[in-house]
PDB file of C-alpha atoms and ligand atoms in Angstrom:
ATOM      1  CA  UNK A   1      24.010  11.456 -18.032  1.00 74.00           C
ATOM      2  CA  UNK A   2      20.430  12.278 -19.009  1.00 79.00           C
ATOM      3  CA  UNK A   3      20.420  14.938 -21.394  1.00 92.00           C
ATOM      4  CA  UNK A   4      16.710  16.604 -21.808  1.00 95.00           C
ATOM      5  CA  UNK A   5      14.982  19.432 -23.004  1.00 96.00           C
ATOM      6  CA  UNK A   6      14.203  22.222 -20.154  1.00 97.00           C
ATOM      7  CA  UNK A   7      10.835  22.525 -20.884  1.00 97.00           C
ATOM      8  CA  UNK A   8      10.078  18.416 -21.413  1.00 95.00           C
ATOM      9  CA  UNK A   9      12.302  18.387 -17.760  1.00 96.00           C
ATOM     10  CA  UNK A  10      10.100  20.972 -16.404  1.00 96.00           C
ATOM     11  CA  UNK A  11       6.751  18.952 -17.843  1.00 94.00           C
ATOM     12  CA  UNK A  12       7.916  16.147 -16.513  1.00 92.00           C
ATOM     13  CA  UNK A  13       8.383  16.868 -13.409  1.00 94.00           C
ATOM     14  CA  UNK A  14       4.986  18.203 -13.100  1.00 92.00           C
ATOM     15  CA  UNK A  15       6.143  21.788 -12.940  1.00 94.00           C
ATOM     16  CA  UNK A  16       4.578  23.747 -15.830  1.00 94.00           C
ATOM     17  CA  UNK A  17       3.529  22.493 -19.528  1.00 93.00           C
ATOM     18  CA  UNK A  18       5.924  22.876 -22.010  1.00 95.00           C
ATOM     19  CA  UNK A  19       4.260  26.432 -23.290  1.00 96.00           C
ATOM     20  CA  UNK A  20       4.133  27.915 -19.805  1.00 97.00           C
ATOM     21  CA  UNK A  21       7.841  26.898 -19.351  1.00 97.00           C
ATOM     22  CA  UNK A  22       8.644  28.655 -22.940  1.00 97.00           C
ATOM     23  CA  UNK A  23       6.768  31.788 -21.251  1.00 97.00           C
ATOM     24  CA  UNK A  24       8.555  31.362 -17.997  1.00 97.00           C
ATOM     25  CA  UNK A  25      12.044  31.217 -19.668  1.00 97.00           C
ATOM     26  CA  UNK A  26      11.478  34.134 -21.338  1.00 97.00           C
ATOM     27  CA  UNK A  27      10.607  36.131 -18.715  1.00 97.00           C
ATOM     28  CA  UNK A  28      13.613  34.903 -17.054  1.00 97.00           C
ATOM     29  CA  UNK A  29      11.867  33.104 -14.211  1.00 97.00           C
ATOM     30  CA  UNK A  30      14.362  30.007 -15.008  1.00 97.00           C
ATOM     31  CA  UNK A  31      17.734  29.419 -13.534  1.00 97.00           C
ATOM     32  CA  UNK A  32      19.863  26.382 -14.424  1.00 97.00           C
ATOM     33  CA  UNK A  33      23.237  26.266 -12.589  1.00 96.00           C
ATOM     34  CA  UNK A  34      22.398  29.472 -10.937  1.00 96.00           C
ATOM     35  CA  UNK A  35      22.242  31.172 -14.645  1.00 97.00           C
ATOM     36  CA  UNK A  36      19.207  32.892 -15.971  1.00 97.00           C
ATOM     37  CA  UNK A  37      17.817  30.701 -18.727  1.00 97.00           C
ATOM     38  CA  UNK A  38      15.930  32.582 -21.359  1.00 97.00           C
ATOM     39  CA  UNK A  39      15.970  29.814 -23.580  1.00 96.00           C
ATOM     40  CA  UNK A  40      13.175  26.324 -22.727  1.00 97.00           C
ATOM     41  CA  UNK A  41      13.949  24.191 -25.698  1.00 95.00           C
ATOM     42  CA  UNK A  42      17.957  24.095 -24.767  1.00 96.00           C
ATOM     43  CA  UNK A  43      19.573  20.836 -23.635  1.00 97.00           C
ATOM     44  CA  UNK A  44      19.971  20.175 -19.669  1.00 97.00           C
ATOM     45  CA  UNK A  45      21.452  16.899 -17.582  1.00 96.00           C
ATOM     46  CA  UNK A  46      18.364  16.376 -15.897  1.00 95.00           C
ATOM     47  CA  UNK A  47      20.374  14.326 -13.359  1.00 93.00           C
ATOM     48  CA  UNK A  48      22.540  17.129 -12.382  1.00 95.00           C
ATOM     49  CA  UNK A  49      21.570  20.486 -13.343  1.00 96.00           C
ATOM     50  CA  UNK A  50      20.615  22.861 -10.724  1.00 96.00           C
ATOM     51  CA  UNK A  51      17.434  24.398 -12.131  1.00 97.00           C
ATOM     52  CA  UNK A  52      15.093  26.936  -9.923  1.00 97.00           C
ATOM     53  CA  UNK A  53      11.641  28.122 -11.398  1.00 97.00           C
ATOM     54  CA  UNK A  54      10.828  31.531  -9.937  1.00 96.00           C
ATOM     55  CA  UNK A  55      14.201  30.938  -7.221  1.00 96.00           C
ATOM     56  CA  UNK A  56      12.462  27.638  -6.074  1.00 95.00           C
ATOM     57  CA  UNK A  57      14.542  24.353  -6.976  1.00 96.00           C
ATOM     58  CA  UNK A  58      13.333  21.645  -8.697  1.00 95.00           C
ATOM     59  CA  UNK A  59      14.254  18.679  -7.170  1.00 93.00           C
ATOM     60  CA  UNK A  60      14.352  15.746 -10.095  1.00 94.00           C
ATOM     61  CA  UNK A  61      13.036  12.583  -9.791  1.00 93.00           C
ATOM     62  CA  UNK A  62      13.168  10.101 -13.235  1.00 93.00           C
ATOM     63  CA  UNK A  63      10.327   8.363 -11.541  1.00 96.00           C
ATOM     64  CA  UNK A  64       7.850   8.836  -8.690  1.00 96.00           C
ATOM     65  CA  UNK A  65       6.529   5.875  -6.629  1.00 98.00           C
ATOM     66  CA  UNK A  66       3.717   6.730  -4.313  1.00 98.00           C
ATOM     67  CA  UNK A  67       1.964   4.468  -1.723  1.00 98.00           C
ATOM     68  CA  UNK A  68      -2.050   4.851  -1.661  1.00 98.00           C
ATOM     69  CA  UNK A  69      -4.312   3.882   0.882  1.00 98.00           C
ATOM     70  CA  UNK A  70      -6.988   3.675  -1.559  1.00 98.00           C
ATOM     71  CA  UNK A  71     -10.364   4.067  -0.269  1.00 98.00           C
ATOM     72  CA  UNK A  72     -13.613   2.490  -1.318  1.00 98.00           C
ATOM     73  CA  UNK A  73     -15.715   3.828  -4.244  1.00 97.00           C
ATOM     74  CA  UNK A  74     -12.697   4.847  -6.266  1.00 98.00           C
ATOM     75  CA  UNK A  75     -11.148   2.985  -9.550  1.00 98.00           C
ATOM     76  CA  UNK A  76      -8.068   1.482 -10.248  1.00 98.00           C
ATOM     77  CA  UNK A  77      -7.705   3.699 -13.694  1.00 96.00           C
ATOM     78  CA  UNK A  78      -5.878   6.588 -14.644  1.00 95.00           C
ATOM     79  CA  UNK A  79      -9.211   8.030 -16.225  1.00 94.00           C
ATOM     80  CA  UNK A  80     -12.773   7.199 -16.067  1.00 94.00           C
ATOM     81  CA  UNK A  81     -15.904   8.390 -17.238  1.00 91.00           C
ATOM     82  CA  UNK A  82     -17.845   7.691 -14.557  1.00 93.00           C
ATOM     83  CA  UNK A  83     -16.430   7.333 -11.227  1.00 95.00           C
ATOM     84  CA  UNK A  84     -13.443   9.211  -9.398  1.00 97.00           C
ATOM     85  CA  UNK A  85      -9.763   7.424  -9.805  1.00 98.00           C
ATOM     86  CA  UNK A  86      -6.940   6.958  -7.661  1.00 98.00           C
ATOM     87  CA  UNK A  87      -4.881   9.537 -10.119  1.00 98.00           C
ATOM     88  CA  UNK A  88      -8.136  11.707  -9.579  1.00 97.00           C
ATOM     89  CA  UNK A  89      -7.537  11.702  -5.826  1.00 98.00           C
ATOM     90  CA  UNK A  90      -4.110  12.383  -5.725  1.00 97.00           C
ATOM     91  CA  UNK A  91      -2.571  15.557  -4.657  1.00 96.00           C
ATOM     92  CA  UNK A  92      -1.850  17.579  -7.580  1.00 93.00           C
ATOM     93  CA  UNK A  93       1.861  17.790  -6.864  1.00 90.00           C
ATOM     94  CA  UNK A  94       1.935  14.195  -7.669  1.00 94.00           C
ATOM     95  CA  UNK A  95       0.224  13.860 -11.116  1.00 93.00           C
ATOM     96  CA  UNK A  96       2.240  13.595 -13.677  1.00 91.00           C
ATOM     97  CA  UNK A  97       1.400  12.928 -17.079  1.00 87.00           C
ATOM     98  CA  UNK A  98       2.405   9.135 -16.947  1.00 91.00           C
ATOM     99  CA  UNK A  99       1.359   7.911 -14.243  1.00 96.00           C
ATOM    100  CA  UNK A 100      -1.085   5.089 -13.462  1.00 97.00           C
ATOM    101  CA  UNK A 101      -1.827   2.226 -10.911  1.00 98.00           C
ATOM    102  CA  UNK A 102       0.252  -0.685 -10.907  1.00 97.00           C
ATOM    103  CA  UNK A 103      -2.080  -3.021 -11.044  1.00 95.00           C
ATOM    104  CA  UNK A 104      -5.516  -3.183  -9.329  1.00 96.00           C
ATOM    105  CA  UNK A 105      -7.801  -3.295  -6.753  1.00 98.00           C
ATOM    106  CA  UNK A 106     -12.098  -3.320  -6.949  1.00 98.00           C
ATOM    107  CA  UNK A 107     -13.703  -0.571  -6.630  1.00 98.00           C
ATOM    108  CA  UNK A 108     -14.648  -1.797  -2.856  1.00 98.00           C
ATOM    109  CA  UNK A 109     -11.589  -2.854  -1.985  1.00 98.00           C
ATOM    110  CA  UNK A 110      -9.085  -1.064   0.120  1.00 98.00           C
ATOM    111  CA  UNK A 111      -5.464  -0.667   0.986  1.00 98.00           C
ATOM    112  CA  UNK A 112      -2.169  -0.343  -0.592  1.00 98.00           C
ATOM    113  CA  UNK A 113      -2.418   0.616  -4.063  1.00 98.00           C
ATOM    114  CA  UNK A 114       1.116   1.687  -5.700  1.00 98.00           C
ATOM    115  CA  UNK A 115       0.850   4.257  -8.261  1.00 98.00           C
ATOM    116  CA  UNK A 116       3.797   5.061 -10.665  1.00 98.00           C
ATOM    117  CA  UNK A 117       5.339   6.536 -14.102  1.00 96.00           C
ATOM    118  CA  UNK A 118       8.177   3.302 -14.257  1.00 97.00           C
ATOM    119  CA  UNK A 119       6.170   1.170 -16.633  1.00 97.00           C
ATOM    120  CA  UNK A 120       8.963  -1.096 -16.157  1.00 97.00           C
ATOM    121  CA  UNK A 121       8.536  -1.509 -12.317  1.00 97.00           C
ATOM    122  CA  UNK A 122       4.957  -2.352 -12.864  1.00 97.00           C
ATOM    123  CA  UNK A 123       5.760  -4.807 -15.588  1.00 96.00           C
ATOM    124  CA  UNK A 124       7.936  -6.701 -13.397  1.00 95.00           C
ATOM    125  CA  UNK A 125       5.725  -6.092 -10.148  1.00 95.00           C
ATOM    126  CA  UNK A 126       2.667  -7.759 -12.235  1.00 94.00           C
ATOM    127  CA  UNK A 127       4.772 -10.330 -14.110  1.00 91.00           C
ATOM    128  CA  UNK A 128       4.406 -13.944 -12.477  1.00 85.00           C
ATOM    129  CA  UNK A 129       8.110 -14.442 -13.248  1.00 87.00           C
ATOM    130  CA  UNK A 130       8.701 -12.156 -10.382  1.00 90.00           C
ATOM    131  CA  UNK A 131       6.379 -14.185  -7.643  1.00 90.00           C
ATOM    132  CA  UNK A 132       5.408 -11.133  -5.827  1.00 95.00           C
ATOM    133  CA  UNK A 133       2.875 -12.133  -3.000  1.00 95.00           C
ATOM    134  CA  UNK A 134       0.366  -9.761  -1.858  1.00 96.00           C
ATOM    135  CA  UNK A 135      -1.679 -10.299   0.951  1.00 97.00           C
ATOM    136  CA  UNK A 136      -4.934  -8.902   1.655  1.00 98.00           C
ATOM    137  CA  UNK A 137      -7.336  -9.304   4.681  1.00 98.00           C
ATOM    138  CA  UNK A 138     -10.988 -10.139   4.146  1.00 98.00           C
ATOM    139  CA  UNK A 139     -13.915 -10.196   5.932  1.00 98.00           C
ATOM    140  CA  UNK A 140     -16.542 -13.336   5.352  1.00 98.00           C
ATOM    141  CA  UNK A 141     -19.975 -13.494   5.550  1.00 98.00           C
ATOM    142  CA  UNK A 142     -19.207 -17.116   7.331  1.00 97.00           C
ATOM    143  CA  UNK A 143     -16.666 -19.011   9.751  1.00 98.00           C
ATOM    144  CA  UNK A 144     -13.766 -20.073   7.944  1.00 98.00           C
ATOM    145  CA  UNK A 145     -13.205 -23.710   8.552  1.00 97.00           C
ATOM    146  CA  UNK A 146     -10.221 -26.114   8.095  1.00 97.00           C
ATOM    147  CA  UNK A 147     -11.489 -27.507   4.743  1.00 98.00           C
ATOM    148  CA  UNK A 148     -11.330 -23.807   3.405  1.00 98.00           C
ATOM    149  CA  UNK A 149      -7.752 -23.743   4.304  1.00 98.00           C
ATOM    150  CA  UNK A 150      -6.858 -26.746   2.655  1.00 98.00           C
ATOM    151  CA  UNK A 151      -8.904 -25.743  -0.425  1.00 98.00           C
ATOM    152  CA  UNK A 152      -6.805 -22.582  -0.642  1.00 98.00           C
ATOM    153  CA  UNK A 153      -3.397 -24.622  -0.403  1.00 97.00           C
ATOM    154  CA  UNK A 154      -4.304 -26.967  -2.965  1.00 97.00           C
ATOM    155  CA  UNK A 155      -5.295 -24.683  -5.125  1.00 97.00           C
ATOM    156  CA  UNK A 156      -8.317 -24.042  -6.814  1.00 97.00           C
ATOM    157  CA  UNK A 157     -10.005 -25.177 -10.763  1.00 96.00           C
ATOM    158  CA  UNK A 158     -13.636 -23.863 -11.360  1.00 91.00           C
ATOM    159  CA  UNK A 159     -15.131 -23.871 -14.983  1.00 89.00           C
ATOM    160  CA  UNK A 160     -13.458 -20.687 -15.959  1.00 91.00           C
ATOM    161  CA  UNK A 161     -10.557 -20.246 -13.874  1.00 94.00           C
ATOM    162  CA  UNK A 162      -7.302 -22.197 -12.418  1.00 96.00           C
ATOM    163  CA  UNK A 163      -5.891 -20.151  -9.001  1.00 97.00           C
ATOM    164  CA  UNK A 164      -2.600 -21.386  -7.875  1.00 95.00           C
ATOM    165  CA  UNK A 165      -2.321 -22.511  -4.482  1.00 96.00           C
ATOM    166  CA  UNK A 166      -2.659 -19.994  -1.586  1.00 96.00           C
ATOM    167  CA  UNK A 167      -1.786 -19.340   2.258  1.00 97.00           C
ATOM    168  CA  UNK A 168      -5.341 -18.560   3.995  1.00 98.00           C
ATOM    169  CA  UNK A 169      -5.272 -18.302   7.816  1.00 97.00           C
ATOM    170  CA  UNK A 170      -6.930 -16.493  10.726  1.00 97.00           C
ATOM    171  CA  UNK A 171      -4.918 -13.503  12.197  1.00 96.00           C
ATOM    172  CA  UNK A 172      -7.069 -13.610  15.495  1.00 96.00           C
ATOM    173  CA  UNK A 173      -8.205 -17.580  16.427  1.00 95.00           C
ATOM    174  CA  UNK A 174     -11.826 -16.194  18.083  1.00 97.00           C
ATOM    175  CA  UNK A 175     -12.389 -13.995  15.027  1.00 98.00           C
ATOM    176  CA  UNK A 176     -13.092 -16.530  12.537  1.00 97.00           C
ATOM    177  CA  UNK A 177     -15.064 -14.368   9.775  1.00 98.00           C
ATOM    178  CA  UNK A 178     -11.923 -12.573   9.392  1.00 98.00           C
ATOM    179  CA  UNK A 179      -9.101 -14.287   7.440  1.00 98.00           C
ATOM    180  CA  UNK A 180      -5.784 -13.568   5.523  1.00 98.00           C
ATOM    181  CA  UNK A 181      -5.001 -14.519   2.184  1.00 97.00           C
ATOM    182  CA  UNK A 182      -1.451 -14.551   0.215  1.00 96.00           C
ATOM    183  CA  UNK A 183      -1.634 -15.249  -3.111  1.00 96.00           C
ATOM    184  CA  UNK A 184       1.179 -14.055  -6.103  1.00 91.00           C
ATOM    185  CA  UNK A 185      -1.409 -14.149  -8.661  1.00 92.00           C
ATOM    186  CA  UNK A 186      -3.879 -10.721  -9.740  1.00 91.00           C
ATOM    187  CA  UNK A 187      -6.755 -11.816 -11.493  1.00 94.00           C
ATOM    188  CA  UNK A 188      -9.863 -10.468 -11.727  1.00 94.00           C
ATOM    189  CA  UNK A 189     -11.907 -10.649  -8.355  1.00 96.00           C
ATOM    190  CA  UNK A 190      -9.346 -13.382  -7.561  1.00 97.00           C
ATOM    191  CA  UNK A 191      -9.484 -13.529  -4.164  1.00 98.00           C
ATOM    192  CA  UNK A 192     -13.295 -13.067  -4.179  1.00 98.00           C
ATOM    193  CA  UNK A 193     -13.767 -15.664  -6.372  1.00 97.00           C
ATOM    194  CA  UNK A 194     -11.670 -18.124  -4.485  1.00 97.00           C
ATOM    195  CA  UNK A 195     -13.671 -17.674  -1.393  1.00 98.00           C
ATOM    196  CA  UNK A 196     -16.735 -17.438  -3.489  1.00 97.00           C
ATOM    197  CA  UNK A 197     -15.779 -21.384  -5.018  1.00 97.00           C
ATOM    198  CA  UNK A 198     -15.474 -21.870  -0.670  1.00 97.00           C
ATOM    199  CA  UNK A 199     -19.286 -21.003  -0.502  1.00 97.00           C
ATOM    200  CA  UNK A 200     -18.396 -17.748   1.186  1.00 98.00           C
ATOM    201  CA  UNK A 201     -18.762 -14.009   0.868  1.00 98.00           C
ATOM    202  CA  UNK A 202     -16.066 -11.608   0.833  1.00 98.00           C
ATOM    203  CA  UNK A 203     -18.111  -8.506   2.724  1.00 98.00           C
ATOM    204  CA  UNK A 204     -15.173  -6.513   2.710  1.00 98.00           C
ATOM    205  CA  UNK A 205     -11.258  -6.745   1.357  1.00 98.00           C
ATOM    206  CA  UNK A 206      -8.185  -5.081   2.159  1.00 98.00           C
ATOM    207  CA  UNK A 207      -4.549  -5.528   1.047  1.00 98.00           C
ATOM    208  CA  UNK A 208      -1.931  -4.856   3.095  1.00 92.00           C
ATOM    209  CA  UNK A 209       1.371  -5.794   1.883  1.00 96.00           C
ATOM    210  CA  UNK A 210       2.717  -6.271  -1.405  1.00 97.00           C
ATOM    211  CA  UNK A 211       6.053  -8.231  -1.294  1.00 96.00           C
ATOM    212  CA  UNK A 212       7.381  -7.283   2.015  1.00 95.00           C
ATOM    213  CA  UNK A 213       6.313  -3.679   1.444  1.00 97.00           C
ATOM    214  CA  UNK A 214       3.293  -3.107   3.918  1.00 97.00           C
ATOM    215  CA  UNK A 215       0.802  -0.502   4.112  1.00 97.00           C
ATOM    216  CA  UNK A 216       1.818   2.764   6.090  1.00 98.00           C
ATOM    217  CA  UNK A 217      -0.891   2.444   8.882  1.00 96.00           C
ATOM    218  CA  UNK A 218      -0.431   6.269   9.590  1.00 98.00           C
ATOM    219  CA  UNK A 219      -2.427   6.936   5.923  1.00 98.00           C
ATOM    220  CA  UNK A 220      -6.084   7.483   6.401  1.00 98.00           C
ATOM    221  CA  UNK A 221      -8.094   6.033   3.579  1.00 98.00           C
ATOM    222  CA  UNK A 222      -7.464   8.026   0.463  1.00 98.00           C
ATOM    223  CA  UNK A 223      -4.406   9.690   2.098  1.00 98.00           C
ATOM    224  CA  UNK A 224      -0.682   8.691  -0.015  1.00 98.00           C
ATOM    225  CA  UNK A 225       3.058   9.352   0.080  1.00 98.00           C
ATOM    226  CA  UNK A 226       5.955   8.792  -1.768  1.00 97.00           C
ATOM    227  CA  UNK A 227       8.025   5.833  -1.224  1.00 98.00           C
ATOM    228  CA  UNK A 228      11.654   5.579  -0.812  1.00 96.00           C
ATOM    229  CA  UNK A 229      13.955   3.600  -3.201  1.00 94.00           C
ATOM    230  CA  UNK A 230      14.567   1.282  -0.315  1.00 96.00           C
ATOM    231  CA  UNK A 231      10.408   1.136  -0.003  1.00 97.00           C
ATOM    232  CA  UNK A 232      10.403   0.173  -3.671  1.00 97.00           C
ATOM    233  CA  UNK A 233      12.889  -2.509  -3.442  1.00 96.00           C
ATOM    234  CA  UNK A 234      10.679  -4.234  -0.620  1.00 96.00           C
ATOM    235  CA  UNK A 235       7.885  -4.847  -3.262  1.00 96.00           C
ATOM    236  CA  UNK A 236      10.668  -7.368  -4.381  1.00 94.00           C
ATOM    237  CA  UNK A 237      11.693  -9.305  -1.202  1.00 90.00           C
ATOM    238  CA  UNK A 238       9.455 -11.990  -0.797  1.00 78.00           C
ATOM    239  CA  UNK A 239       6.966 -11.328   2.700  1.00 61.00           C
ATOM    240  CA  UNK A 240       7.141 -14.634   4.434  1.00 58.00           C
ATOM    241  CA  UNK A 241       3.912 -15.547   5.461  1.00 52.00           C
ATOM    242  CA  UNK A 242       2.599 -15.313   8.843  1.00 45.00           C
ATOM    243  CA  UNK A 243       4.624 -12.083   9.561  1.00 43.00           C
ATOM    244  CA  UNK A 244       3.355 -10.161   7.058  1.00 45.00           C
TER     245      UNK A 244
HETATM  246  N1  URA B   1      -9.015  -9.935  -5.312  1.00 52.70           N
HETATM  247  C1  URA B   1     -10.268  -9.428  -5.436  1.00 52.70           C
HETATM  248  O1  URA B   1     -11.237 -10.158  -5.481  1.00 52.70           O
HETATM  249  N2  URA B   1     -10.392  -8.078  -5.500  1.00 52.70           N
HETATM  250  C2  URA B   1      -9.344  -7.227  -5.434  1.00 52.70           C
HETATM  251  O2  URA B   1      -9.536  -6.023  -5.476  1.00 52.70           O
HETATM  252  C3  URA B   1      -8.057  -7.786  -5.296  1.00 52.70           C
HETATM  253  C4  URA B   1      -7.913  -9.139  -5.234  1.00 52.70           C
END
């Protein structure tokens, strides 16, 4: 049982602020269990009260999980002075206070981008301990050749940086500027810099799966959803290579 304030509920399901849901309540707009509740600060099971806001229900959610197709020119932040974020482009239904990007992507790079309020899902999505590949798709300003392959599966050193080893292969045999990359690792401009230690590069970058959760292909860049529990859990199950 999850006993919470009606008006932090309310907040945090995006609803109203806490003050509006004070106001509401007293006008009697509220209804928990089918009872008018003129009252916001009393105590509610947020897992099983009924509770309508002006007759609609509220259907609670302790967390939201939503896939993005993130588009190019936006950050992975929840704020930023500068530039529009993927919280900035989401529909307003989905931003609650908490949430933020798990993990992230350039500002030119596109594709699934998971955006949650369960810091404890992105802790264990980002944590090595968990091994969660991603894959991403890439476009080269050159052929990628055999010795680039084998580079990327023995792993790379350069000055600054150790990358562990990675799968790189081409998804279509005549298209050889376009290549696939699965790596479990998210460090800055990793994949970037990996082809950049190659001699190569990366003109444009995409990523497409995430453990063996893959992008929804119906989303348009910029467009988002929320994912299932069963979606969630597939961030976990490892995406075995070539299928992914
Ligand atoms: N590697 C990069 O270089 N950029 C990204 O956005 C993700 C992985």
């Amino acid at each position: 049982m999850e006993k919470m304030r009606l008006d932090k509920f309310l907040t945090s399901q995006n609803i109203c602020s806490r003050k509006e849901a004070g106001i509401l309540a007293r006008k009697g707009e509220i209804t928990v269990n089918g009872v008018i509740c003129k009252n916001a600060d009393i105590k509610i099971d947020a897992e099983t009260a009924e509770v309508a806001v002006k007759g609609k229900s509220v259907f609670y959610k302790k967390y939201i999980y939503i896939m993005l197709n993130k588009p190019e020119g936006v950050v992975s932040a929840r704020e930023d002075g500068a530039c529009p974020t993927v919280v900035d482009i989401l529909p307003d239904e989905y931003k609650r206070m908490s949430i933020a990007p798990a993990g992230r992507l350039d500002k030119n790079t596109t594709g699934l981008l998971i955006i949650t309020d369960d810091g404890d899902f992105t802790h264990r999505m980002l944590s090595p301990k968990s091994g969660v590949y991603k894959v991403y798709e890439a476009e080269l300003d050159g052929d990628i050749t055999e010795t680039d392959v084998k580079t990327f599966k023995n792993g790379i050193k350069t000055q600054t940086a150790e990358f562990l080893p990675a799968e790189l292969w081409l998804p279509d045999a005549d298209n050889k500027k376009v290549a696939r990359v699965r790596i479990c690792e998210g460090k800055f401009h990793q994949v970037k810099r990996m082809f950049a230690f190659c001699g190569k590069e990366v003109l444009k970058l995409r990523r497409f799966s995430i453990g063996s959760l893959h992008i929804d292909e119906k989303l348009a860049p910029g467009e988002c959803r929320l994912l299932s529990a069963e979606e969630t859990d597939l961030v976990f199950l490892d995406n075995l290579h070539k299928n992914a």
